[in-house]
Coordinates of C-alpha atoms in Angstrom, one line a residue:
A1 CA 72.3 92.0 24.6
S2 CA 73.7 95.4 25.6
T3 CA 74.0 94.3 29.2
G4 CA 76.1 91.4 28.1
G5 CA 78.5 93.8 26.3
Q6 CA 80.1 94.4 29.6
L7 CA 81.4 90.8 29.4
M8 CA 82.0 90.4 25.7
P9 CA 85.7 90.4 24.5
P10 CA 87.8 91.8 23.1
L11 CA 86.8 95.2 24.7
M12 CA 84.4 94.4 27.5
G13 CA 83.5 97.1 30.0
A14 CA 85.6 99.2 32.3
S15 CA 85.2 96.5 35.0
A16 CA 87.5 94.2 33.0
F17 CA 90.4 96.7 33.2
V18 CA 89.8 97.1 37.0
M19 CA 89.8 93.3 37.3
A20 CA 93.1 93.1 35.7
E21 CA 94.5 95.6 38.2
F22 CA 92.9 93.8 41.1
L23 CA 94.3 90.4 40.0
E24 CA 97.7 91.9 38.9
I25 CA 97.5 90.1 35.5
P26 CA 97.6 91.3 31.9
Y27 CA 94.3 92.5 30.5
A28 CA 94.6 89.8 27.7
D29 CA 94.3 87.1 30.4
V30 CA 90.9 88.5 31.5
V31 CA 89.7 88.7 27.9
L32 CA 90.6 85.0 27.2
A33 CA 89.0 83.9 30.4
A34 CA 85.7 85.7 29.6
L35 CA 85.5 84.6 26.0
I36 CA 83.7 81.3 26.3
P37 CA 81.1 82.4 28.9
A38 CA 80.3 85.5 26.7
F39 CA 79.9 83.3 23.6
L40 CA 77.5 81.0 25.5
Y41 CA 75.5 84.0 26.7
Y42 CA 75.0 85.4 23.2
L43 CA 74.4 81.9 21.8
A44 CA 71.4 81.5 24.2
L45 CA 70.2 85.0 23.4
F46 CA 70.2 84.2 19.6
V47 CA 68.6 80.8 20.0
I48 CA 65.8 82.1 22.3
T49 CA 65.1 85.1 20.1
D50 CA 64.9 82.8 17.0
L51 CA 62.6 80.3 18.8
E52 CA 60.4 83.1 20.2
A53 CA 59.9 84.5 16.8
A54 CA 58.9 81.1 15.4
K55 CA 56.6 80.4 18.4
T56 CA 54.8 83.8 18.0
G57 CA 54.6 83.6 14.2
I58 CA 57.0 86.5 13.4
A59 CA 57.9 85.9 9.8
R60 CA 61.0 87.0 8.0
I61 CA 61.0 90.4 6.2
A62 CA 60.3 90.2 2.5
A63 CA 63.4 90.6 0.4
D64 CA 62.0 93.6 -1.4
K65 CA 61.5 95.4 1.9
L66 CA 65.0 94.9 3.2
P67 CA 67.1 98.1 3.2
D68 CA 70.2 98.2 0.9
A69 CA 73.1 97.8 3.2
W70 CA 75.8 98.7 0.7
P71 CA 75.5 102.5 0.8
V72 CA 75.7 102.4 4.6
L73 CA 78.8 100.1 4.6
K74 CA 80.4 102.2 1.9
A75 CA 79.8 105.5 3.8
G76 CA 81.1 104.1 7.1
W77 CA 83.9 101.7 5.9
F78 CA 86.4 103.3 8.2
F79 CA 84.5 102.8 11.4
P80 CA 86.3 99.5 12.3
L81 CA 89.7 101.1 12.0
P82 CA 89.9 102.7 15.5
F83 CA 88.7 99.4 17.0
G84 CA 91.4 97.5 15.0
V85 CA 94.0 99.9 16.4
L86 CA 92.8 99.3 19.9
I87 CA 92.7 95.5 19.6
Y88 CA 96.1 95.5 18.0
G89 CA 97.5 97.7 20.7
L90 CA 96.1 95.5 23.4
F91 CA 97.0 92.1 22.0
G92 CA 99.5 92.6 19.2
A93 CA 101.8 95.3 20.6
N94 CA 101.1 94.4 24.3
L95 CA 100.5 98.0 25.2
R96 CA 99.0 99.1 28.4
P97 CA 95.2 99.7 28.1
E98 CA 95.5 103.5 28.4
E99 CA 98.2 103.6 25.7
A100 CA 96.2 101.4 23.3
A101 CA 93.1 103.6 24.0
L102 CA 95.0 106.8 23.3
Y103 CA 96.2 105.5 19.9
A104 CA 92.7 104.4 19.1
V105 CA 91.4 107.8 19.9
V106 CA 94.0 109.4 17.6
A107 CA 92.9 107.0 14.8
L108 CA 89.3 107.8 15.4
L109 CA 90.0 111.6 15.3
A110 CA 92.0 111.2 12.1
C111 CA 89.2 109.3 10.4
A112 CA 86.6 111.8 11.6
M113 CA 88.6 114.7 10.2
V114 CA 89.6 113.2 6.9
F115 CA 86.6 111.1 5.9
G116 CA 83.7 112.4 7.9
Y117 CA 80.3 110.9 7.8
E118 CA 77.1 112.0 6.0
G119 CA 78.8 115.2 4.9
K120 CA 80.1 116.1 8.4
R121 CA 83.8 116.3 9.4
A122 CA 85.2 116.8 12.8
G123 CA 86.3 120.4 13.4
P124 CA 87.8 122.3 16.3
M125 CA 84.4 122.8 18.0
M126 CA 83.4 119.2 17.7
I127 CA 86.7 118.2 19.3
V128 CA 86.2 120.6 22.1
K129 CA 82.7 119.3 22.7
A130 CA 84.1 115.7 22.7
L131 CA 86.6 116.7 25.3
E132 CA 83.9 118.3 27.4
E133 CA 81.8 115.1 27.3
T134 CA 84.8 113.0 28.1
G135 CA 85.6 115.1 31.1
R136 CA 82.0 114.6 32.4
S137 CA 82.2 110.9 31.9
C138 CA 85.5 110.7 33.6
I139 CA 84.2 112.6 36.6
E140 CA 81.3 110.1 37.0
L141 CA 83.8 107.2 36.8
L142 CA 86.2 108.8 39.2
L143 CA 83.4 109.4 41.7
I144 CA 82.2 105.8 41.5
V145 CA 85.6 104.4 42.0
A146 CA 86.5 106.9 44.7
V147 CA 83.4 106.1 46.8
A148 CA 83.9 102.4 46.2
G149 CA 87.6 102.8 47.2
L150 CA 86.5 104.6 50.4
M151 CA 84.2 101.7 51.3
I152 CA 87.0 99.2 50.6
G153 CA 89.4 101.2 52.8
L154 CA 86.9 101.3 55.6
L155 CA 86.2 97.6 55.3
N156 CA 89.9 96.8 55.5
I157 CA 90.7 99.1 58.3
S158 CA 87.7 98.2 60.4
G159 CA 88.1 94.4 59.7
L160 CA 84.5 94.2 58.4
G161 CA 85.7 92.9 55.1
F162 CA 87.4 89.9 56.8
A163 CA 84.4 89.5 59.1
L164 CA 82.1 89.3 56.1
T165 CA 84.3 86.7 54.4
Y166 CA 84.4 84.7 57.5
S167 CA 80.7 85.0 58.1
L168 CA 79.9 83.9 54.5
V169 CA 82.1 80.8 54.8
Q170 CA 80.6 80.0 58.2
V171 CA 77.0 80.4 56.9
G172 CA 77.9 78.2 53.9
G173 CA 79.2 75.6 56.3
G174 CA 82.2 75.1 54.2
N175 CA 79.9 73.9 51.4
L176 CA 80.9 75.5 48.1
A177 CA 77.5 75.1 46.5
V178 CA 75.7 76.9 49.3
L179 CA 78.4 79.6 49.4
L180 CA 78.0 80.2 45.6
I181 CA 74.2 80.5 45.9
L182 CA 74.6 83.0 48.8
A183 CA 77.3 84.9 46.9
A184 CA 75.1 85.2 43.8
L185 CA 72.2 86.5 45.8
I186 CA 74.3 89.0 47.6
C187 CA 75.9 90.3 44.4
I188 CA 72.5 90.8 42.8
V189 CA 71.1 92.6 45.8
L190 CA 74.2 94.8 46.2
G191 CA 74.3 95.6 42.5
M192 CA 70.7 96.8 42.3
G193 CA 70.6 100.4 41.0
M194 CA 74.3 100.7 40.6
P195 CA 76.5 101.0 37.5
T196 CA 78.5 97.9 36.5
L197 CA 81.9 99.3 37.5
G198 CA 80.7 100.3 41.0
V199 CA 79.0 97.0 41.4
Y200 CA 82.2 95.1 40.5
V201 CA 84.5 97.1 42.8
L202 CA 82.1 96.6 45.7
V203 CA 81.4 92.8 45.3
A204 CA 85.1 92.1 44.4
A205 CA 86.0 93.5 47.8
L206 CA 83.1 92.0 49.8
V207 CA 82.2 88.7 48.2
A208 CA 85.1 87.4 46.0
P209 CA 87.5 86.7 49.0
S210 CA 85.0 84.3 50.5
L211 CA 85.0 82.2 47.3
V212 CA 88.8 82.2 47.1
E213 CA 88.8 81.1 50.8
L214 CA 87.0 77.9 49.7
G215 CA 89.4 77.1 46.9
V216 CA 87.9 78.9 43.9
T217 CA 90.6 80.4 41.6
K218 CA 90.8 84.2 41.8
M219 CA 89.9 84.5 38.1
A220 CA 86.8 82.4 38.5
A221 CA 85.8 84.2 41.7
H222 CA 86.0 87.6 40.3
L223 CA 84.2 86.7 37.0
F224 CA 81.5 85.0 39.2
V225 CA 80.8 88.2 41.2
L226 CA 81.1 90.4 38.0
Y227 CA 78.4 88.2 36.3
F228 CA 75.9 88.4 39.1
G229 CA 76.6 92.0 39.8
M230 CA 75.9 92.7 36.1
M231 CA 72.8 90.6 36.1
S232 CA 71.3 93.0 38.7
M233 CA 70.7 95.3 35.7
I234 CA 68.0 92.9 34.3
T235 CA 66.8 91.2 37.5
P236 CA 63.5 92.4 39.1
P237 CA 62.5 94.1 41.2
V238 CA 65.2 96.7 40.5
A239 CA 66.2 96.0 36.9
I240 CA 67.4 99.3 35.6
A241 CA 68.3 98.2 32.1
A242 CA 65.0 96.4 31.6
F243 CA 63.0 99.3 33.0
A244 CA 64.8 101.6 30.6
A245 CA 63.8 99.3 27.7
A246 CA 60.2 99.2 29.0
S247 CA 60.1 103.0 29.0
L248 CA 61.2 103.1 25.3
T249 CA 58.6 100.5 24.2
R250 CA 55.9 101.7 26.7
A251 CA 55.6 98.2 28.0
D252 CA 55.0 97.0 31.5
A253 CA 58.3 97.4 33.4
M254 CA 58.0 94.3 35.6
R255 CA 57.0 92.1 32.7
T256 CA 59.9 93.4 30.7
G257 CA 62.2 92.6 33.6
F258 CA 61.1 89.0 33.8
A259 CA 61.3 88.7 30.0
A260 CA 64.9 89.9 30.3
V261 CA 65.6 87.2 32.9
R262 CA 64.3 84.6 30.5
F263 CA 66.4 85.8 27.6
G264 CA 69.5 86.1 29.7
W265 CA 69.0 82.8 31.7
V266 CA 72.5 81.5 30.8
A267 CA 74.2 84.3 32.7
Y268 CA 72.6 82.9 35.9
V269 CA 73.9 79.4 35.2
I270 CA 77.3 79.8 33.5
P271 CA 79.1 81.3 36.5
F272 CA 78.4 78.2 38.5
L273 CA 79.7 76.1 35.7
F274 CA 83.1 77.9 35.2
V275 CA 83.7 77.8 38.9
L276 CA 83.4 74.0 38.7
S277 CA 85.0 73.6 35.3
P278 CA 88.1 75.8 34.7
A279 CA 88.1 74.7 31.1
L280 CA 85.3 77.2 30.4
L281 CA 87.8 79.9 31.4
M282 CA 90.5 78.6 28.9
E283 CA 92.3 76.8 31.7
G284 CA 93.6 73.3 30.8
G285 CA 94.4 71.4 27.7
A286 CA 93.1 72.2 24.2
M287 CA 90.9 69.0 24.2
A288 CA 89.3 69.8 27.6
V289 CA 88.5 73.4 26.4
V290 CA 87.0 72.3 23.1
T291 CA 85.0 69.6 24.8
A292 CA 83.7 72.1 27.4
I293 CA 82.7 74.5 24.7
V294 CA 80.8 72.0 22.6
T295 CA 79.0 70.2 25.4
A296 CA 78.1 73.5 27.0
A297 CA 76.8 74.9 23.7
I298 CA 74.6 71.8 23.2
G299 CA 73.3 72.2 26.8
V300 CA 72.5 75.9 26.2
W301 CA 70.6 75.0 23.0
L302 CA 68.6 72.2 24.7
G303 CA 67.8 74.4 27.7
S304 CA 66.7 77.3 25.6
V305 CA 64.3 75.1 23.6
G306 CA 62.8 73.8 26.9
L307 CA 62.6 77.3 28.4
I308 CA 60.8 78.8 25.4
G309 CA 58.6 75.7 24.8
Y310 CA 59.1 75.5 21.0
F311 CA 61.3 73.4 18.7
V312 CA 59.9 72.7 15.3
R313 CA 56.4 72.8 16.9
P314 CA 55.0 73.9 20.3
L315 CA 56.1 71.6 23.1
S316 CA 54.0 70.1 25.9
W317 CA 55.1 70.8 29.4
P318 CA 56.5 67.2 29.9
M319 CA 58.5 67.6 26.7
R320 CA 59.8 71.0 27.8
A321 CA 60.9 69.5 31.1
V322 CA 62.8 66.8 29.2
F323 CA 64.6 69.3 27.0
M324 CA 65.5 71.4 30.1
V325 CA 66.8 68.4 32.1
T326 CA 68.8 67.0 29.2
G327 CA 70.3 70.5 28.6
F328 CA 71.2 70.9 32.3
C329 CA 72.9 67.5 32.3
A330 CA 74.8 68.3 29.1
M331 CA 76.2 71.5 30.7
L332 CA 77.3 69.9 33.9
P333 CA 81.1 69.7 34.2
A334 CA 82.2 66.1 34.0
E335 CA 85.0 66.6 36.5
A336 CA 82.8 68.4 39.1
F337 CA 81.5 65.3 40.8
A338 CA 81.2 61.6 40.7
F339 CA 79.4 60.2 37.6
G340 CA 79.5 63.7 36.1
L341 CA 80.6 62.3 32.7
A342 CA 77.7 59.8 32.7
F343 CA 75.3 62.7 33.3
K344 CA 76.8 64.7 30.6
L345 CA 76.8 62.0 28.0
G346 CA 73.3 60.9 29.0
G347 CA 72.1 64.5 28.6
I348 CA 73.5 64.9 25.2
A349 CA 72.2 61.5 24.1
G350 CA 68.7 62.2 25.6
G351 CA 68.6 65.6 24.0
A352 CA 69.5 64.1 20.6
I353 CA 66.7 61.5 20.9
V354 CA 64.0 63.9 21.8
A355 CA 65.1 66.3 19.1
I356 CA 65.0 63.6 16.5
A357 CA 61.6 62.4 17.8
E358 CA 60.2 65.9 17.5
L359 CA 61.5 66.2 13.9
A360 CA 60.0 62.9 13.0
I361 CA 56.6 63.9 14.4
R362 CA 56.7 67.2 12.6
R363 CA 57.6 65.4 9.3
R364 CA 54.8 62.9 9.8
A365 CA 52.3 65.6 10.5
A366 CA 53.4 67.6 7.4
A367 CA 53.1 64.4 5.2
V368 CA 49.6 63.7 6.5
S369 CA 48.4 67.3 5.9
S370 CA 49.9 67.4 2.4
G371 CA 48.5 63.9 1.5

């Protein structure tokens, strides 16, 4: 879930601001384009977590054991204010990102000094310490971008960047599907062990131009490489985020990595879909966008059920395969290839049939056991 935060509007990670600079477009355009894919990512995460809990018998917490949220909300009621200032500055006042961030920091500082939290208010020493931590973070970011910029400069001057683009197009044989698979693998490999911002700057210079060369829009190409560069964080054998989670839970690192891949499976599929269907990036008419969201969400739900192997009861392998195939068909962009609409409608109808059948079997079994 935290890995997906790099892609979740309205704030996203630092890579989104760099992308806006690369593409020479407003930051708001990047946010709008990333909204639907991020929604689908978290939808799959929620569905898989819920199904996994049901499959393994994790029951809900008893009401008398739930913590009282009101005191926490009451004490920290002002926490959303700085985020509200930031979002209004970016989208309401159309300020530059650095200006909106500055106003948000002022709002956060004012809240910390006036209201405080748990009896602590920001004083001069706390502000100095915050400036010190900010300076260190900025140095890390500057070094990452500077080194990546050096690599980009060398690639441009030497011609290696153009050569790599040409080589990828040639290896793909002019076939977009093959090129997308190659680009995804390259982004994951290049991103292993690197922070997201450094990964994006690198793959945006090395891989994105080859996708644009074959007709992919610049926005789709850059989001594609960002997604797969980010997924290197949870993709074994070098899954830094998953390994960090494993160290906290004292679990097996590689098993945690593969579990992360299963939970985040949508992020490996959605980039291919929005390259083929611009409606998933908010491009096109309102009806096309709504249809793309609804059908993709149905496909994500069906695919997640098949992947976990549980709906209202444990599923057999043949039934899991049916759910996964129908989910894949429902997600397919109708305009991507011939008979795409027939596959999509067939997937949705097939998924509805198997879901209703499973519900009927469960209801019949419950009636027999109770009778």
